[in-house]
Short mmCIF file of C-alpha atoms in Angstrom, two decimals:
data_model
loop_
_atom_site.label_atom_id
_atom_site.label_comp_id
_atom_site.label_asym_id
_atom_site.label_seq_id
_atom_site.Cartn_x
_atom_site.Cartn_y
_atom_site.Cartn_z
CA MET A 1 -1.40 -21.87 -0.17
CA TYR A 2 -2.63 -24.30 -2.79
CA GLU A 3 -0.54 -24.97 -5.86
CA PHE A 4 -0.68 -22.65 -8.84
CA LYS A 5 1.17 -22.01 -12.06
CA PHE A 6 3.14 -18.79 -12.13
CA HIS A 7 3.44 -16.64 -15.25
CA ARG A 8 5.77 -13.71 -15.81
CA PRO A 9 4.60 -11.85 -18.93
CA ALA A 10 6.59 -8.91 -20.29
CA THR A 11 3.75 -7.01 -21.94
CA VAL A 12 0.12 -6.16 -21.20
CA ARG A 13 -0.91 -8.09 -24.32
CA GLN A 14 0.85 -11.24 -23.09
CA ALA A 15 -0.75 -10.83 -19.68
CA ALA A 16 -4.20 -10.42 -21.22
CA ASN A 17 -3.67 -13.50 -23.38
CA LEU A 18 -2.71 -15.52 -20.31
CA LEU A 19 -5.89 -14.36 -18.57
CA ALA A 20 -8.02 -15.24 -21.59
CA LYS A 21 -6.41 -18.65 -22.00
CA ASN A 22 -6.45 -19.77 -18.38
CA GLU A 23 -9.79 -19.86 -16.67
CA ASP A 24 -9.80 -18.42 -13.14
CA ALA A 25 -6.32 -16.97 -13.57
CA LYS A 26 -5.61 -14.02 -11.28
CA LEU A 27 -3.36 -11.04 -11.75
CA VAL A 28 -0.91 -10.27 -8.97
CA ALA A 29 0.44 -6.74 -8.58
CA GLY A 30 1.81 -5.90 -5.11
CA GLY A 31 0.14 -9.03 -3.76
CA HIS A 32 -0.75 -7.48 -0.43
CA THR A 33 -4.32 -8.71 -0.52
CA LEU A 34 -4.07 -11.72 -2.80
CA ILE A 35 -1.08 -13.46 -1.17
CA PRO A 36 -2.49 -13.40 2.40
CA VAL A 37 -5.89 -14.51 1.10
CA MET A 38 -4.22 -17.40 -0.75
CA LYS A 39 -2.23 -18.31 2.37
CA GLN A 40 -5.49 -18.51 4.28
CA ARG A 41 -6.84 -20.67 1.46
CA LEU A 42 -9.74 -18.32 0.92
CA ALA A 43 -8.62 -18.04 -2.70
CA SER A 44 -6.90 -20.69 -4.78
CA PRO A 45 -6.38 -19.42 -8.32
CA PRO A 46 -4.83 -22.15 -10.51
CA HIS A 47 -2.79 -19.51 -12.37
CA LEU A 48 -1.10 -16.34 -11.17
CA VAL A 49 -0.09 -13.76 -13.74
CA ASP A 50 2.61 -11.55 -12.26
CA LEU A 51 2.57 -7.93 -13.43
CA SER A 52 5.89 -6.93 -11.86
CA LYS A 53 7.89 -7.33 -15.08
CA VAL A 54 5.29 -5.92 -17.46
CA GLU A 55 6.62 -2.83 -19.19
CA ASN A 56 5.07 0.66 -19.13
CA LEU A 57 2.72 0.04 -16.23
CA SER A 58 4.18 2.42 -13.68
CA GLY A 59 5.00 6.08 -13.57
CA ILE A 60 3.40 9.42 -12.89
CA GLU A 61 2.95 12.26 -15.37
CA MET A 62 0.79 15.23 -16.25
CA LYS A 63 -1.19 14.77 -19.47
CA GLY A 64 -2.73 18.11 -20.31
CA ARG A 65 -4.99 19.06 -17.40
CA ALA A 66 -5.02 15.57 -15.95
CA LEU A 67 -2.72 13.58 -13.71
CA SER A 68 -1.93 10.12 -15.04
CA ILE A 69 -0.72 7.36 -12.72
CA GLY A 70 0.39 3.96 -14.03
CA ALA A 71 -1.42 0.97 -12.54
CA MET A 72 1.71 -0.58 -11.00
CA THR A 73 2.79 2.65 -9.29
CA THR A 74 3.20 1.98 -5.58
CA HIS A 75 1.49 3.96 -2.84
CA ALA A 76 4.92 5.16 -1.64
CA ASP A 77 5.71 6.53 -5.10
CA VAL A 78 2.39 8.39 -5.28
CA ALA A 79 2.84 9.73 -1.73
CA GLY A 80 6.36 10.95 -2.43
CA SER A 81 5.82 12.25 -5.96
CA PRO A 82 6.46 16.00 -6.42
CA ILE A 83 4.15 15.86 -9.46
CA VAL A 84 1.23 14.49 -7.41
CA GLY A 85 2.10 16.82 -4.52
CA GLU A 86 1.81 19.77 -6.89
CA ALA A 87 -1.23 18.60 -8.89
CA ILE A 88 -3.46 16.96 -6.26
CA PRO A 89 -1.86 17.15 -2.80
CA ALA A 90 -4.89 15.41 -1.27
CA LEU A 91 -4.14 12.34 -3.39
CA ALA A 92 -0.49 12.26 -2.28
CA TYR A 93 -1.69 12.56 1.32
CA LEU A 94 -4.17 9.70 0.82
CA ALA A 95 -1.49 7.41 -0.61
CA GLY A 96 0.72 8.21 2.39
CA VAL A 97 -1.86 7.05 4.94
CA ILE A 98 -2.51 3.64 3.37
CA GLY A 99 -1.39 0.82 5.66
CA ASP A 100 2.19 1.15 6.87
CA PRO A 101 5.46 1.91 5.02
CA ALA A 102 6.17 -1.72 4.07
CA VAL A 103 2.68 -2.01 2.58
CA ARG A 104 3.11 1.26 0.68
CA HIS A 105 6.34 -0.01 -0.87
CA ARG A 106 4.56 -2.94 -2.52
CA GLY A 107 0.88 -2.06 -2.81
CA THR A 108 -0.20 -0.46 -6.10
CA ILE A 109 -2.99 1.87 -7.22
CA GLY A 110 -4.16 -0.58 -9.88
CA GLY A 111 -4.21 -3.47 -7.43
CA SER A 112 -6.16 -1.47 -4.90
CA LEU A 113 -8.78 -0.40 -7.46
CA ALA A 114 -9.16 -3.86 -9.01
CA ASN A 115 -9.65 -5.34 -5.55
CA ASN A 116 -12.20 -2.65 -4.56
CA ASP A 117 -12.01 -3.42 -0.88
CA PRO A 118 -14.88 -1.54 0.80
CA THR A 119 -12.41 0.00 3.27
CA ALA A 120 -9.67 0.90 0.77
CA ASP A 121 -8.72 4.56 0.31
CA TYR A 122 -8.18 5.02 -3.44
CA PRO A 123 -11.79 4.27 -4.50
CA ALA A 124 -12.97 7.36 -2.60
CA ALA A 125 -10.44 9.57 -4.41
CA CYS A 126 -11.39 8.15 -7.81
CA LEU A 127 -15.09 8.66 -7.27
CA ALA A 128 -14.84 12.16 -5.78
CA LEU A 129 -12.33 13.42 -8.34
CA GLY A 130 -14.14 11.87 -11.31
CA ALA A 131 -11.16 9.73 -12.30
CA THR A 132 -11.01 7.57 -15.40
CA ILE A 133 -9.73 4.01 -15.10
CA VAL A 134 -7.91 3.10 -18.30
CA THR A 135 -7.63 -0.59 -19.20
CA ASN A 136 -6.17 -2.58 -22.06
CA LYS A 137 -9.64 -2.45 -23.63
CA ARG A 138 -11.37 0.80 -22.75
CA ARG A 139 -11.71 3.83 -20.53
CA LEU A 140 -14.08 3.52 -17.59
CA LYS A 141 -15.45 6.38 -15.51
CA ALA A 142 -14.99 5.75 -11.79
CA GLU A 143 -18.78 5.98 -11.52
CA GLU A 144 -19.22 2.89 -13.72
CA PHE A 145 -16.09 1.07 -12.50
CA PHE A 146 -17.02 0.34 -8.88
CA ALA A 147 -19.77 -2.26 -8.74
CA GLY A 148 -20.16 -3.30 -5.10
CA LEU A 149 -18.12 -5.24 -2.53
CA PHE A 150 -14.85 -6.43 -4.05
CA THR A 151 -16.55 -6.10 -7.42
CA THR A 152 -15.70 -3.94 -10.43
CA ALA A 153 -16.73 -3.59 -14.05
CA LEU A 154 -13.50 -5.28 -15.14
CA GLU A 155 -13.90 -8.27 -17.43
CA SER A 156 -11.96 -11.45 -16.76
CA ASP A 157 -9.20 -10.63 -19.27
CA GLU A 158 -9.15 -6.88 -18.63
CA ILE A 159 -6.15 -5.17 -17.05
CA ILE A 160 -5.98 -1.69 -15.56
CA THR A 161 -3.08 0.14 -17.20
CA ARG A 162 -3.42 3.59 -15.65
CA VAL A 163 -5.71 5.98 -13.86
CA THR A 164 -6.22 9.60 -14.86
CA PHE A 165 -7.43 12.29 -12.50
CA PRO A 166 -8.73 15.63 -13.79
CA LEU A 167 -7.28 18.38 -11.60
CA PRO A 168 -9.70 19.71 -8.98
CA LYS A 169 -9.70 23.31 -7.77
CA LYS A 170 -9.43 22.03 -4.22
CA ALA A 171 -9.59 18.65 -2.55
CA ALA A 172 -8.98 16.93 0.76
CA TYR A 173 -9.20 13.47 2.26
CA VAL A 174 -9.93 12.82 5.91
CA LYS A 175 -9.71 9.31 7.25
CA PHE A 176 -10.78 7.85 10.57
CA ARG A 177 -8.68 4.76 10.59
CA ASN A 178 -8.80 1.51 12.46
CA GLN A 179 -5.80 1.82 14.76
CA ALA A 180 -4.62 -1.74 14.22
CA SER A 181 -5.21 -2.40 10.52
CA ARG A 182 -4.97 1.23 9.29
CA TYR A 183 -7.94 0.57 7.04
CA ALA A 184 -10.56 3.31 6.93
CA LEU A 185 -13.36 2.90 9.45
CA VAL A 186 -14.66 5.84 7.47
CA GLY A 187 -12.81 7.96 4.93
CA VAL A 188 -14.27 10.97 3.13
CA PHE A 189 -12.76 12.52 0.01
CA VAL A 190 -14.09 15.93 -0.96
CA ALA A 191 -13.22 17.57 -4.28
CA ARG A 192 -14.25 20.95 -5.64
CA ARG A 193 -14.04 20.41 -9.36
CA PRO A 194 -14.29 23.17 -12.00
CA SER A 195 -18.05 22.69 -12.47
CA ASP A 196 -18.97 20.12 -9.87
CA VAL A 197 -18.39 18.90 -6.32
CA GLY A 198 -17.56 15.30 -5.44
CA VAL A 199 -18.03 13.78 -1.98
CA ALA A 200 -17.15 10.10 -1.77
CA VAL A 201 -17.12 7.83 1.26
CA THR A 202 -15.15 4.66 1.85
CA GLY A 203 -15.17 2.26 4.79
CA ALA A 204 -18.83 2.85 5.61
CA GLY A 205 -20.96 1.52 2.77
CA ALA A 206 -22.18 -2.07 2.87
CA ASP A 207 -21.79 -2.04 -0.94
CA GLY A 208 -18.43 -0.30 -0.90
CA VAL A 209 -17.54 3.25 -1.89
CA PHE A 210 -20.39 5.69 -2.55
CA ARG A 211 -21.12 9.36 -3.21
CA VAL A 212 -23.18 11.57 -0.93
CA THR A 213 -25.25 13.60 -3.38
CA ALA A 214 -27.00 15.61 -0.65
CA PHE A 215 -23.63 16.89 0.54
CA GLU A 216 -22.50 17.53 -3.02
CA GLU A 217 -25.61 19.64 -3.79
CA ALA A 218 -25.15 21.71 -0.63
CA LEU A 219 -21.45 22.24 -1.31
CA LYS A 220 -22.13 23.23 -4.91
CA LYS A 221 -24.15 26.17 -3.60
CA ARG A 222 -21.51 27.07 -1.06
CA PHE A 223 -18.22 25.25 -0.62
CA ALA A 224 -17.92 25.66 3.16
CA SER A 225 -18.35 23.26 6.05
CA LYS A 226 -21.25 25.39 7.27
CA ALA A 227 -23.20 24.29 4.20
CA LEU A 228 -23.28 20.76 5.64
CA GLU A 229 -24.85 21.78 8.95
CA GLY A 230 -28.12 19.99 9.55
CA LEU A 231 -27.44 17.44 6.82
CA SER A 232 -26.84 13.80 7.64
CA VAL A 233 -26.46 10.41 6.02
CA PRO A 234 -28.96 7.67 6.92
CA ALA A 235 -27.49 4.68 8.76
CA ASP A 236 -29.39 2.27 6.50
CA GLY A 237 -27.01 0.37 4.25
CA LEU A 238 -23.91 1.22 6.27
CA ASN A 239 -21.49 -1.31 7.75
CA ALA A 240 -21.70 -2.31 11.38
CA ASP A 241 -19.02 -4.35 13.16
CA ILE A 242 -17.17 -4.51 16.47
CA HIS A 243 -15.36 -1.29 15.56
CA GLY A 244 -18.46 0.83 15.10
CA SER A 245 -22.22 0.69 14.54
CA ALA A 246 -23.91 1.90 11.37
CA GLU A 247 -25.17 4.95 13.30
CA TYR A 248 -21.63 5.75 14.43
CA ARG A 249 -20.35 5.51 10.88
CA ALA A 250 -23.19 7.73 9.64
CA HIS A 251 -22.22 10.31 12.25
CA LEU A 252 -18.55 10.08 11.29
CA ILE A 253 -19.36 10.71 7.63
CA GLY A 254 -20.88 14.10 8.52
CA VAL A 255 -18.01 15.02 10.84
CA LEU A 256 -15.27 13.94 8.44
CA ALA A 257 -16.94 15.56 5.41
CA ALA A 258 -17.01 18.91 7.26
CA ARG A 259 -13.36 18.49 8.25
CA ALA A 260 -12.43 17.62 4.68
CA VAL A 261 -14.16 20.74 3.35
CA ASP A 262 -12.31 22.85 5.92
CA ALA A 263 -9.03 21.17 5.00
CA ALA A 264 -9.68 21.77 1.30
CA ASN A 265 -10.34 25.42 2.09
CA GLY A 266 -7.02 25.58 3.94
CA LYS A 267 -8.64 25.91 7.38
CA MET B 1 8.02 -24.12 -15.85
CA ASN B 2 11.23 -22.12 -15.71
CA LEU B 3 11.27 -20.27 -12.43
CA SER B 4 14.91 -19.54 -12.00
CA ILE B 5 15.72 -16.21 -10.46
CA SER B 6 18.87 -14.31 -9.87
CA LEU B 7 19.13 -12.10 -6.79
CA THR B 8 21.74 -10.10 -4.98
CA VAL B 9 21.50 -10.96 -1.30
CA ASN B 10 23.67 -8.88 1.03
CA GLY B 11 25.90 -7.99 -1.88
CA GLU B 12 26.35 -11.56 -3.07
CA ARG B 13 24.79 -12.86 -6.26
CA ARG B 14 22.54 -15.88 -5.74
CA ASP B 15 21.05 -17.89 -8.58
CA VAL B 16 18.09 -19.89 -7.41
CA ALA B 17 16.02 -22.46 -9.27
CA LEU B 18 12.59 -22.44 -7.64
CA ASP B 19 10.79 -25.77 -7.76
CA ASP B 20 7.55 -24.17 -6.55
CA PRO B 21 6.23 -20.64 -7.16
CA ARG B 22 4.70 -20.55 -3.66
CA VAL B 23 8.07 -19.76 -2.10
CA THR B 24 7.98 -16.31 -0.53
CA LEU B 25 11.10 -14.20 -0.17
CA LEU B 26 10.97 -14.98 3.55
CA ASP B 27 10.98 -18.75 2.99
CA LEU B 28 13.66 -18.40 0.36
CA LEU B 29 15.91 -16.55 2.78
CA ARG B 30 15.31 -18.81 5.75
CA GLU B 31 14.94 -22.25 4.27
CA ARG B 32 16.97 -22.19 1.06
CA LEU B 33 19.66 -19.59 1.70
CA HIS B 34 19.86 -20.38 5.43
CA LEU B 35 19.66 -16.74 6.44
CA THR B 36 17.51 -17.22 9.52
CA GLY B 37 18.00 -13.73 10.94
CA THR B 38 14.82 -12.63 9.19
CA LYS B 39 11.94 -13.88 11.32
CA LYS B 40 8.55 -15.35 10.52
CA GLY B 41 5.95 -13.90 12.85
CA CYS B 42 2.41 -13.71 11.51
CA ASP B 43 3.28 -14.69 7.92
CA ARG B 44 0.53 -12.41 6.64
CA GLY B 45 1.96 -8.92 6.61
CA GLN B 46 0.70 -7.67 9.93
CA CYS B 47 3.68 -7.87 12.31
CA GLY B 48 6.74 -6.72 10.35
CA ALA B 49 9.12 -9.34 11.83
CA CYS B 50 10.09 -10.35 8.28
CA THR B 51 11.02 -6.82 7.13
CA VAL B 52 13.95 -6.68 4.70
CA LEU B 53 15.08 -4.10 2.18
CA VAL B 54 14.45 -4.85 -1.49
CA ASP B 55 16.16 -2.37 -3.81
CA GLY B 56 16.58 -0.13 -0.78
CA ARG B 57 12.94 -0.17 0.30
CA ARG B 58 11.56 -1.94 3.34
CA ILE B 59 8.99 -4.59 2.58
CA ASN B 60 7.31 -7.56 4.23
CA SER B 61 9.21 -10.54 2.82
CA CYS B 62 6.36 -12.89 3.80
CA LEU B 63 4.01 -11.22 1.29
CA THR B 64 6.37 -11.21 -1.65
CA LEU B 65 6.75 -14.20 -3.94
CA ALA B 66 10.41 -14.86 -4.62
CA ALA B 67 9.57 -15.60 -8.26
CA SER B 68 8.59 -11.97 -8.85
CA LEU B 69 11.92 -10.63 -7.55
CA ASP B 70 14.24 -11.63 -10.37
CA GLY B 71 17.08 -9.11 -10.52
CA ALA B 72 16.35 -7.52 -7.14
CA ALA B 73 18.89 -6.53 -4.49
CA VAL B 74 17.96 -7.80 -1.04
CA LEU B 75 19.47 -6.61 2.22
CA THR B 76 18.82 -8.61 5.39
CA ILE B 77 19.95 -8.26 8.99
CA GLU B 78 22.94 -10.52 8.23
CA GLY B 79 24.23 -7.94 5.77
CA VAL B 80 24.24 -4.73 7.78
CA ALA B 81 27.25 -5.06 10.12
CA HIS B 82 30.82 -4.66 8.87
CA GLY B 83 32.63 -7.65 10.32
CA ASP B 84 32.57 -7.18 14.08
CA THR B 85 31.51 -3.56 13.80
CA LEU B 86 27.78 -3.21 14.29
CA HIS B 87 25.67 -1.04 12.04
CA PRO B 88 24.88 2.24 13.89
CA VAL B 89 21.20 1.20 14.10
CA GLN B 90 22.15 -2.13 15.70
CA ALA B 91 24.41 -0.34 18.18
CA ALA B 92 21.65 2.16 19.00
CA PHE B 93 19.12 -0.63 19.68
CA ILE B 94 21.53 -2.10 22.23
CA ALA B 95 22.37 1.28 23.78
CA HIS B 96 18.69 2.19 24.21
CA ASP B 97 17.27 -1.22 25.16
CA GLY B 98 15.23 -1.29 21.97
CA PHE B 99 14.20 -4.91 22.54
CA GLN B 100 13.45 -7.50 25.15
CA CYS B 101 12.94 -10.99 23.70
CA GLY B 102 14.52 -9.92 20.40
CA PHE B 103 12.23 -11.77 18.01
CA CYS B 104 10.95 -8.65 16.26
CA THR B 105 14.35 -6.94 16.40
CA PRO B 106 15.79 -7.89 12.98
CA GLY B 107 12.61 -6.56 11.38
CA GLN B 108 12.67 -3.44 13.57
CA ILE B 109 16.29 -2.75 12.66
CA MET B 110 15.74 -3.27 8.92
CA SER B 111 12.66 -1.05 9.08
CA ALA B 112 14.64 1.61 10.96
CA ILE B 113 17.45 1.49 8.38
CA GLY B 114 14.85 1.89 5.62
CA LEU B 115 13.16 4.74 7.46
CA ILE B 116 16.39 6.65 8.01
CA ALA B 117 17.27 6.25 4.32
CA GLU B 118 13.83 7.59 3.39
CA GLY B 119 14.76 10.75 5.32
CA GLN B 120 11.16 11.67 6.13
CA ALA B 121 10.87 11.35 9.89
CA GLY B 122 13.14 14.13 11.14
CA ASP B 123 13.49 14.65 14.87
CA ASP B 124 9.83 14.16 15.69
CA PRO B 125 9.29 11.05 17.87
CA GLU B 126 5.64 10.91 16.81
CA ARG B 127 6.60 10.73 13.14
CA ILE B 128 9.11 8.01 13.94
CA ARG B 129 6.46 6.02 15.79
CA GLU B 130 4.12 6.41 12.82
CA ALA B 131 6.85 5.43 10.36
CA MET B 132 7.71 2.35 12.46
CA SER B 133 4.04 1.39 12.84
CA GLY B 134 4.39 -1.64 10.56
CA ASN B 135 6.66 -3.35 13.10
CA LEU B 136 4.99 -4.76 16.17
CA CYS B 137 6.84 -5.49 19.42
CA ARG B 138 4.87 -7.65 21.81
CA CYS B 139 7.35 -7.01 24.61
CA GLY B 140 6.52 -3.33 24.29
CA ALA B 141 10.02 -1.94 23.76
CA TYR B 142 8.59 0.91 21.70
CA ALA B 143 10.05 3.70 23.84
CA GLY B 144 13.57 2.30 23.45
CA ILE B 145 13.02 1.68 19.74
CA THR B 146 12.00 5.30 19.13
CA GLU B 147 15.05 6.56 21.05
CA ALA B 148 17.31 4.17 19.16
CA VAL B 149 16.01 5.40 15.78
CA LEU B 150 16.48 9.05 16.80
CA ASP B 151 19.98 8.34 18.06
CA ALA B 152 21.04 6.27 15.04
CA GLN B 153 19.67 8.93 12.73
CA HIS B 154 21.97 11.50 14.37
CA THR B 155 24.96 9.15 14.25
CA LEU B 156 24.41 8.42 10.56
CA ALA B 157 23.85 12.10 9.72
CA ALA B 158 27.08 13.03 11.55
CA ALA B 159 28.99 10.29 9.71
CA GLU B 160 27.55 11.53 6.42
CA LYS B 161 28.64 15.08 7.25
CA GLY B 162 32.11 13.82 8.21
CA ARG B 163 32.45 12.11 4.83
CA ALA B 164 31.30 15.21 2.95
CA ALA B 165 33.76 17.48 4.81
#
């Protein structure tokens, strides 16, 4: 790790000021991506702004018909929350299959979204459920938030404060994980929303998380796995690596989407 | 830059002035507090050898900057036995041959203690294997580790019941 200055702000405003004042400063939440990347010297931010002591950034609550999760809420807290389990069980399940228990005790929803790793789980949930990412400056629809590999719409002095999820009628997440890293080789989140259907895929897209509109249209007409029969996703633009070809990932998307629909339907 | 932190380590308060923010909890424990029971394996969060409990939750100490842990309570392998009496999880690892070379063992034991406290695994060996998946054992003592966790879980539950009665 190269040297850096460490800042421990107490409020979001202080943190934002530190970001604005120090060029190339980075926020650190759970640190489970940033610290290893810094140890490998792939990143060397001159300033780290630690969010662990910033007030009012974690917690889970219902706000009207939406579930609100603070940015610094850990994956373990989301997975174990009775509120999330009641409101969106698929989201609690998703949080519980991220990494391993030690990772889930430090990793946060805000950190995961800001990093936008193309194989991370939360982006699929946000996109399929139509979540809103709330920052110190504005409210961003998931649709406009994710902007490609490790890229988001966040400005350099913008901080995610919480994420709100409108409650779906039904939802499920099915993940085919890499056995060693536990990252998604492919993960599909399916949500039947009051007047819409969301199908979002992580792990497969060369540009990160994406929606499968053909599946969504079919499921809008009939929310059953049978509605997906005969439909497929083209392999163009999908990731290929030693773990699986683009064609294999394309195939998995169809299989996992059908399983997710069945799971959402309680089958 | 003022980077002093105050921690409770194995029940004892430690005030530490950090001269460099790059110090991880793992390096703090091993190199500054001379608690070398916690091991450095991969140093990037993949092997679990550095597992300790922070505020009761198991974490990878290699991925946590000490500077962000002001006020935390840390429990390491040095803090689990009572004098010469081993912690039930330690005793179970010995009884079930839950190790061979022993390098991953402090992390395995801390992870097992955290897991049992979480109370989520029950009697299902597959759930225990899943819940211990963050701790690698290159000797392959997994079968003994799973048995040790099951056994220790029963011992601790019985002790808990005994106290309640």
